[in-house]
Coordinates of C-alpha atoms in Angstrom, one line a residue:
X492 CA 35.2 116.0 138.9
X493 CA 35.8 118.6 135.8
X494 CA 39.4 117.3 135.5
X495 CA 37.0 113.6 134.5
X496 CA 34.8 115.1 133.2
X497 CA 37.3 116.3 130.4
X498 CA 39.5 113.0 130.1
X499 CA 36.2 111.5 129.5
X500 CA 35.3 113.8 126.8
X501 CA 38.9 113.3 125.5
X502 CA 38.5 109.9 125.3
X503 CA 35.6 109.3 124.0
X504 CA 36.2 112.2 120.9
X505 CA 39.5 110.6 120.4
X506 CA 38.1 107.5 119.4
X507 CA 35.4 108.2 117.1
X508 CA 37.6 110.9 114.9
X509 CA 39.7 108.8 112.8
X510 CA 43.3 109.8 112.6
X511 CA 45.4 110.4 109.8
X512 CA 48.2 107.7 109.4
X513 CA 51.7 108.3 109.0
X514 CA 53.7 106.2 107.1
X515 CA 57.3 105.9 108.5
X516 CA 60.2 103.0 109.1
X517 CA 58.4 101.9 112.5
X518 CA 55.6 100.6 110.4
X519 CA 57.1 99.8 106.9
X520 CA 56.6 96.7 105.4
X521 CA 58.8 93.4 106.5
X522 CA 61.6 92.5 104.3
X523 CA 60.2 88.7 104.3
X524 CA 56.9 89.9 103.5
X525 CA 57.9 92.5 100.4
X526 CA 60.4 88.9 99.4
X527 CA 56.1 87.3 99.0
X528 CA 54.2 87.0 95.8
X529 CA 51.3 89.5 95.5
X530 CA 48.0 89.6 94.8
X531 CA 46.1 91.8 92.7
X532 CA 42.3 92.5 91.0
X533 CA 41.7 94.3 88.6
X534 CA 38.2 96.8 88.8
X535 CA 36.1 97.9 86.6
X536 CA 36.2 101.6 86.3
X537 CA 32.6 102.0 85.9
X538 CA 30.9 103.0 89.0
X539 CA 33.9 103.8 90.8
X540 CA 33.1 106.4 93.8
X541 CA 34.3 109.6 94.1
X542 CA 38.4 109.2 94.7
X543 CA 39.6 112.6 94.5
X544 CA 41.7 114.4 97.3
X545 CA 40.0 114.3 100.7
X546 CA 40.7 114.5 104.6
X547 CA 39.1 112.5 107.0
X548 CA 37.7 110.6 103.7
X549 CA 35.3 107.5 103.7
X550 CA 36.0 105.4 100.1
X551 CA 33.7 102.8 99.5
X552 CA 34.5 100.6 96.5
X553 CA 32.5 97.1 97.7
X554 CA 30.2 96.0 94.5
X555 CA 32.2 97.2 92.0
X556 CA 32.8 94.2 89.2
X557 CA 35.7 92.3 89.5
X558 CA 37.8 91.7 85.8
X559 CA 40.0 89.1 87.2
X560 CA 43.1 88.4 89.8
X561 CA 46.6 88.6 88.2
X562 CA 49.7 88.0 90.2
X563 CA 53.4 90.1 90.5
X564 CA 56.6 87.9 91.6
X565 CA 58.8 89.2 94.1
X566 CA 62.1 88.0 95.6
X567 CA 65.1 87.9 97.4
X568 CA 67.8 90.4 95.9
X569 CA 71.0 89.1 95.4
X570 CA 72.5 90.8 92.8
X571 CA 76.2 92.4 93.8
X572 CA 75.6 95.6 92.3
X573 CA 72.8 96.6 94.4
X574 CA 74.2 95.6 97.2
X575 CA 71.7 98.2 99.6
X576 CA 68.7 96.1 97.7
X577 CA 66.4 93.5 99.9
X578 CA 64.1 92.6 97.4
X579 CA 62.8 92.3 93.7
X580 CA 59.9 92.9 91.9
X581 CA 59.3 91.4 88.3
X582 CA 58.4 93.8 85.6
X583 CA 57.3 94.1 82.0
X584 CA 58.7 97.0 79.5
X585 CA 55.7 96.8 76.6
X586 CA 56.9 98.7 73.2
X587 CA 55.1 98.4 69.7
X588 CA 54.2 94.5 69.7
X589 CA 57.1 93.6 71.8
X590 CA 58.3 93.4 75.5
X591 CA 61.0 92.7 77.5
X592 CA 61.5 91.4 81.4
X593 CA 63.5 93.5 83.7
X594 CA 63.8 92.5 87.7
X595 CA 63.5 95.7 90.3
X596 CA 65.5 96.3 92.8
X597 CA 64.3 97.8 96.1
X598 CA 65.0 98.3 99.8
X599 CA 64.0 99.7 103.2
X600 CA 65.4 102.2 104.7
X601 CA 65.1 104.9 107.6
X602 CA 64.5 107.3 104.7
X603 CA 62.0 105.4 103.3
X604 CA 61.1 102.8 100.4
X605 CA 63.9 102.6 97.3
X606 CA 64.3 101.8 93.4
X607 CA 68.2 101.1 93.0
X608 CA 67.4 100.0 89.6
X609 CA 66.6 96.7 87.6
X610 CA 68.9 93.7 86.4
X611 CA 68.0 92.4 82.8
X612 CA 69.0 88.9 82.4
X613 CA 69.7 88.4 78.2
X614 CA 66.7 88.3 76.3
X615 CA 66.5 88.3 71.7
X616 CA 64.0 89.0 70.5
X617 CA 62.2 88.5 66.9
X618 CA 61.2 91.5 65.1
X619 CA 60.8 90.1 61.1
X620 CA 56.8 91.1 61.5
X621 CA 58.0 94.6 62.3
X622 CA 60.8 94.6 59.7
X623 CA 59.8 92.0 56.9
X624 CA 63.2 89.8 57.4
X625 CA 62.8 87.2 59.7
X626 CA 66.3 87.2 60.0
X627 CA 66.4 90.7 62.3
X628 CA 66.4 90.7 65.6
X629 CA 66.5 92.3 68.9
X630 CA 68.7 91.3 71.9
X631 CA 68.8 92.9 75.3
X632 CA 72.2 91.7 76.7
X633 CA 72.1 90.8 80.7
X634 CA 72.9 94.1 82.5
X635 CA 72.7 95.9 85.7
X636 CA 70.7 99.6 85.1
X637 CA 71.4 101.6 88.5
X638 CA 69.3 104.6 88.3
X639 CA 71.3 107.6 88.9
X640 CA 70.1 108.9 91.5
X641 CA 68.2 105.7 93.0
X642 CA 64.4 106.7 93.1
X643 CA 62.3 107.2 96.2
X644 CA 58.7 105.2 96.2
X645 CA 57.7 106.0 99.4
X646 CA 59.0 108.8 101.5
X647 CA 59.2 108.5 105.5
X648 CA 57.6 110.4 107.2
X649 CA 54.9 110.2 104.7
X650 CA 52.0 112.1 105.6
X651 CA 49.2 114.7 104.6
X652 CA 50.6 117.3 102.7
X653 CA 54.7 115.6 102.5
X654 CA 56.0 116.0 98.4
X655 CA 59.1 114.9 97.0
X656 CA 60.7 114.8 93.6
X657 CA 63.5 112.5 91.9
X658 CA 64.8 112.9 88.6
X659 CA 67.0 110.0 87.8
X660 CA 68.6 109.1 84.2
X661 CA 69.4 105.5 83.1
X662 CA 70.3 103.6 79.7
X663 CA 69.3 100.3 78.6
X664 CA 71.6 98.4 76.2
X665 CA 70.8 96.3 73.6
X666 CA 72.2 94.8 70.3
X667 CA 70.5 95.5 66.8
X668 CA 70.2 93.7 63.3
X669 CA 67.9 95.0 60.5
X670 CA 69.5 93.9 57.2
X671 CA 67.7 96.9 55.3
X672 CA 70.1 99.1 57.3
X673 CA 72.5 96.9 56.9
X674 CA 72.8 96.5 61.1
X675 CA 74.2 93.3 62.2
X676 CA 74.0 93.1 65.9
X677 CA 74.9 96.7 66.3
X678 CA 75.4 98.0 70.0
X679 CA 72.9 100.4 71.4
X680 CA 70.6 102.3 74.3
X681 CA 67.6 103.6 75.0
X682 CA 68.3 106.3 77.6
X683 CA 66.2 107.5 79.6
X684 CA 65.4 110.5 82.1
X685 CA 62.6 110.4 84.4
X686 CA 60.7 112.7 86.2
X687 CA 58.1 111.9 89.2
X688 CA 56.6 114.4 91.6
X689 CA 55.0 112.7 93.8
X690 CA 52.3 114.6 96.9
X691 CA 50.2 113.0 99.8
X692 CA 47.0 114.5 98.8
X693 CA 44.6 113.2 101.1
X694 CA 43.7 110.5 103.8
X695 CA 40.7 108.8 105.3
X696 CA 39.9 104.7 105.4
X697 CA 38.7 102.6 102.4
X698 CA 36.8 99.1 102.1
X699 CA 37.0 96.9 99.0
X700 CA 35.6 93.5 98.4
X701 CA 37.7 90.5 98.8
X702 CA 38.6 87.9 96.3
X703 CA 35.0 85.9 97.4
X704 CA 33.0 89.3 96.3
X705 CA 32.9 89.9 100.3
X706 CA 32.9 93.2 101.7
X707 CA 36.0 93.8 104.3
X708 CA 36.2 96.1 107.3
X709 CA 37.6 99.7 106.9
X710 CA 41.2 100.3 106.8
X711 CA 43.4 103.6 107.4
X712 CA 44.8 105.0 103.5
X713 CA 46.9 107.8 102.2
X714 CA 46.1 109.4 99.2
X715 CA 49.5 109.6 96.9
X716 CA 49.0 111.5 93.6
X717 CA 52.1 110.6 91.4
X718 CA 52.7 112.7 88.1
X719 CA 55.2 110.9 86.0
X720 CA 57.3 112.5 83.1
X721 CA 59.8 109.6 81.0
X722 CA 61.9 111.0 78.1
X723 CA 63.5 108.4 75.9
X724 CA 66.4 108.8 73.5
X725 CA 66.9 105.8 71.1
X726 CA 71.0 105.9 70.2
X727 CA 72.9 102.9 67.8
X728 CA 76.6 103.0 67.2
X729 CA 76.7 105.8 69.5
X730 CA 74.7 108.1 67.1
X731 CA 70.7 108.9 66.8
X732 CA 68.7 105.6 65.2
X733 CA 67.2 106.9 62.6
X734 CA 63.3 108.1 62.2
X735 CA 62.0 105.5 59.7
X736 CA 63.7 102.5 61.6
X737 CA 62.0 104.1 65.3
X738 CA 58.4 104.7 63.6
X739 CA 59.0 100.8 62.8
X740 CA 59.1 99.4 66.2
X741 CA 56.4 102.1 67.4
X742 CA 58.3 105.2 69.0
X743 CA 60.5 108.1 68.2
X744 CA 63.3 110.4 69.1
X745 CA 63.0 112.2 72.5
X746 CA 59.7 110.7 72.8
X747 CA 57.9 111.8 76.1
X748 CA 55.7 109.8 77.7
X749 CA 53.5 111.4 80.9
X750 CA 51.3 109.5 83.5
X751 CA 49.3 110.3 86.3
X752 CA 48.6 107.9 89.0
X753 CA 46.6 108.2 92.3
X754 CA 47.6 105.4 94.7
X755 CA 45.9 104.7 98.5
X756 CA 48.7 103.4 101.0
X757 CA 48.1 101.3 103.9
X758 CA 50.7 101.2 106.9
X759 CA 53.0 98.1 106.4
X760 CA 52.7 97.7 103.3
X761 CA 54.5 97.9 100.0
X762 CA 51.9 98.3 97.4
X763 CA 49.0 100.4 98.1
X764 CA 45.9 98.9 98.7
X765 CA 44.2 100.7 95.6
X766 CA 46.3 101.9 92.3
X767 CA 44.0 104.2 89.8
X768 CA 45.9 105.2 86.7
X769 CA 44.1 108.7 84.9
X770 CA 44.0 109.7 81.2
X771 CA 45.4 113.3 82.0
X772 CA 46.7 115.8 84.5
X773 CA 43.6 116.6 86.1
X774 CA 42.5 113.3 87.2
X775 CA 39.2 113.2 86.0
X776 CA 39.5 109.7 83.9
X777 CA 40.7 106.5 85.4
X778 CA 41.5 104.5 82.8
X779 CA 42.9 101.3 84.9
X780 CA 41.9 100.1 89.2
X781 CA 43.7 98.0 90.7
X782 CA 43.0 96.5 94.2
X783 CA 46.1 94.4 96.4
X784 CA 44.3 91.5 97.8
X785 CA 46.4 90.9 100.6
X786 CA 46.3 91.1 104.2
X787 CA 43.1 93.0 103.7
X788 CA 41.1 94.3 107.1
X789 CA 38.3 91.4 108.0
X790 CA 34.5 92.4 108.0
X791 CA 33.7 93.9 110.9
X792 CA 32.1 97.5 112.3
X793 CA 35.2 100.1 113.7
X794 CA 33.6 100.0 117.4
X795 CA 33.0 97.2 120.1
X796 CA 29.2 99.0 121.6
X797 CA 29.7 99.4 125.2
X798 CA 27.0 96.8 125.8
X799 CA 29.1 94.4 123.8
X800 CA 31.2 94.7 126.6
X801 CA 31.5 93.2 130.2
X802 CA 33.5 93.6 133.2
X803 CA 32.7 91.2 136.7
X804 CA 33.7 92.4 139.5
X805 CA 33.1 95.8 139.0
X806 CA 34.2 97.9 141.1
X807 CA 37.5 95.8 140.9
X808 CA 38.6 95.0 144.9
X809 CA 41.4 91.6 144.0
X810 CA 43.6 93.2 141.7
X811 CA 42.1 91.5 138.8
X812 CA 38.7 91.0 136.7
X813 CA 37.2 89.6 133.8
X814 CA 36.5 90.9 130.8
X815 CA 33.6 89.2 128.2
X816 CA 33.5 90.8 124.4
X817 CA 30.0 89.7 122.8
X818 CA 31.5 88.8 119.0
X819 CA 33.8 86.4 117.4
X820 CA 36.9 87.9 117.1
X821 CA 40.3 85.9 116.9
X822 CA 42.6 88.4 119.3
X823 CA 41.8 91.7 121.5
X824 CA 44.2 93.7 123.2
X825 CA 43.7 96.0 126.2
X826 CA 44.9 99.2 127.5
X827 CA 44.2 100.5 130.7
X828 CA 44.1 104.2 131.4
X829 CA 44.3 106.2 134.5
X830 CA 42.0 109.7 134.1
X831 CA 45.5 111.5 133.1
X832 CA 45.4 109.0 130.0
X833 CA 49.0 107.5 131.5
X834 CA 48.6 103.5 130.4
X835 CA 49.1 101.7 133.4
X836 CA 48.8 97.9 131.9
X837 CA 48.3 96.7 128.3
X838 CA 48.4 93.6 127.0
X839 CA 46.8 90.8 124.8
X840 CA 43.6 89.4 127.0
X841 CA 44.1 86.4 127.5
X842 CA 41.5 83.2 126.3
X843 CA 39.6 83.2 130.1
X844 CA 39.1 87.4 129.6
X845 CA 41.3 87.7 133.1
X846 CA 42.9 90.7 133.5
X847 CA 45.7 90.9 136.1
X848 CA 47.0 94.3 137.7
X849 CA 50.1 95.5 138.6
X850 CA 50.5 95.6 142.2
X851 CA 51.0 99.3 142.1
X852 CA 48.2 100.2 140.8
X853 CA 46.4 102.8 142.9
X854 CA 42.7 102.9 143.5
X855 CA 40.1 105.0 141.4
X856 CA 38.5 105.5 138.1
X857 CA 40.1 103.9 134.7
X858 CA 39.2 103.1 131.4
X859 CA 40.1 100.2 129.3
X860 CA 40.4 100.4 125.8
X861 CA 39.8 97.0 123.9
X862 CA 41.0 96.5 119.9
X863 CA 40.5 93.6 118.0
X864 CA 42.5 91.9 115.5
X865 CA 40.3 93.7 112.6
X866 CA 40.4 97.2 114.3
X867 CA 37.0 96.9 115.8
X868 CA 37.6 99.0 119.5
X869 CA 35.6 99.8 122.1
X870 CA 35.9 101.7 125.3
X871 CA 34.8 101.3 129.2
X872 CA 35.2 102.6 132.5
X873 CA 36.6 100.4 135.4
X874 CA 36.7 101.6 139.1
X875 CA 39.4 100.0 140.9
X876 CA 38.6 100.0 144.8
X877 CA 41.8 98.6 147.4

């Protein structure tokens, strides 16, 4: 009877402290699905909750106003000189007024998630309103940039406390003509080191509205801070470009940019469910939220009440019983625990809430756990009799 007496307890404490995910390859994100267009929303960053560095963390960011959805574009990778890249992610360098479009390169591995680096397909630009000749221009020729050493995004097993670091160094090429330097289409880089340190600082589950305004259920996060550190080097004809021309298009030599991000990651997938960027390295301003508005968690509480829940014939004599869940719920699975907490069936039940035992199952006291499609679970005991 104590030996039940403790399983019970066991049980019943297991499932109402929440656990702390780990993120590793046996839940990372399907190829197919990281090849699928994403959705995002961008949040206001007034009246965000308290996000710093928790464990065992509720976050709480229903009600907070909505500035609008914007998309990313992923793909399929195909380019031969990534040949360990899966899929793509299309990106947007910003300088002065300007911008170019690079594509990302990324894959899974049993190490984790992966940058390779980014393909540029050939892109000129006009610069006469930074110059005053509308005759000057700016052309990024197509190129493959493989970072050196590739960077990891996500590193498996990533859990509480787990840090790494990559330093990789890259150079972007372009071609150059400003008449009052007398530089027609002139060959040069941009190259680049960067620096990211990035530490799981916390865990806990988080609930965000939906794209309706609708509150969804709870779902399992890590908190990832990210402290970024990019140096650029501007180089044409192989020597420095000099300091008047840079202040023109908005940067300078060795220019050093830093960033500090804090981003919630959900099992499975790719982007984390919440991206904050800060103002500074102690976190203390968010100066951009952005919520991923797919595949999020469906309203619901995180337990099925044990009155929600019935089982006919119980005790169980047939080998089989029926079990009724009060709730709309699309899909509920089952495990069925002997009072050693061995599984002895599992399984999803089925429409007519029939559950069928293995022949071998001995008489005595079990429970079944039920878990819905949302998370929702709920717990009860079943005596089997023979």
């Amino acid at each position: 009877m104590k030996k039940s007496l403790l399983v019970i307890a066991g049980l019943t404490f297991s499932m109402a402290l929440q656990a702390q995910i780990t993120l590793n390859s046996s839940n990372a994100p399907s190829t197919a699905q990281c090849q699928s267009n994403d959705t995002f929303r961008k949040l206001s960053t007034t009246g965000l909750p308290d996000l710093s560095p928790k464990t065992n963390a509720t976050w709480d960011l229903t009600g907070i106003a909505d500035l609008g959805s914007f998309f990313t574009y992923n793909g399929v990778a195909s380019s031969g000189a990534f040949p360990n890249a899966t899929f793509t992610l299309s990106r947007k360098y910003l300088f002065s007024a300007l911008s170019y479009n690079n594509i990302s390169m990324f894959g899974i591995t049993g190490s984790g998630i992966i940058d390779y680096g980014e393909h540029i397909d050939r892109q000129p630009l006009s610069i006469g309103a930074l110059t005053g000749d509308p005759g000057d221009s700016l052309v990024f020729a197509q190129q493959d940039i493989i970072y050196s050493p590739s960077e990891t995004v996500i590193k498996y097993p990533c859990t509480m406390s787990t840090t790494w670091t990559d330093v990789n160094s890259f150079n972007t090429k372009f071609n150059l003509t400003v008449s009052a330097y007398s530089l027609n289409n002139t060959p040069g880089e941009r190259r680049t080191v960067r620096t990211e340190k990035k530490t799981v600082k916390g865990w806990g589950k988080m609930k965000v509205d939906d794209e309706n305004g609708n509150p969804t259920g709870y779902m399992d996060v890590l908190l990832v801070e990210l402290e970024r550190s990019v140096k650029d080097s501007f180089y044409l004809g192989g020597s420095p470009a000099p300091a008047p021309l840079l202040t023109a298009f908005g940067v300078s030599q060795g220019q050093v940019l830093d960033e500090y991000f804090r981003f919630f990651y959900r099992a499975g997938e790719f982007k984390p469910l919440l991206e904050l960027e800060y103002t500074n390295s102690s976190f203390t301003t968010v100066s951009s939220a952005e919520v991923h508005s797919e595949r999020l968690a469906p309203t619901s509480v995180n337990t099925i009440s044990k009155e929600q829940i019935n089982i006919y014939p119980n005790p169980v004599a047939n080998g089989s019983f029926t079990v009724k869940v009060d709730g709309a719920y699309k899909s509920i699975s089952y495990q069925l625990y002997n009072m050693t907490g061995q599984v002895v069936a599992a399984n999803i039940l089925p429409a007519n809430g029939t559950v069928s035992l293995p022949a071998d199952v001995p008489a005595g006291n079990y429970f079944i756990k039920l878990q819905t499609e949302g998370g929702a679970y709920g717990v009860k005991q079943v005596n089997i009799v023979k």
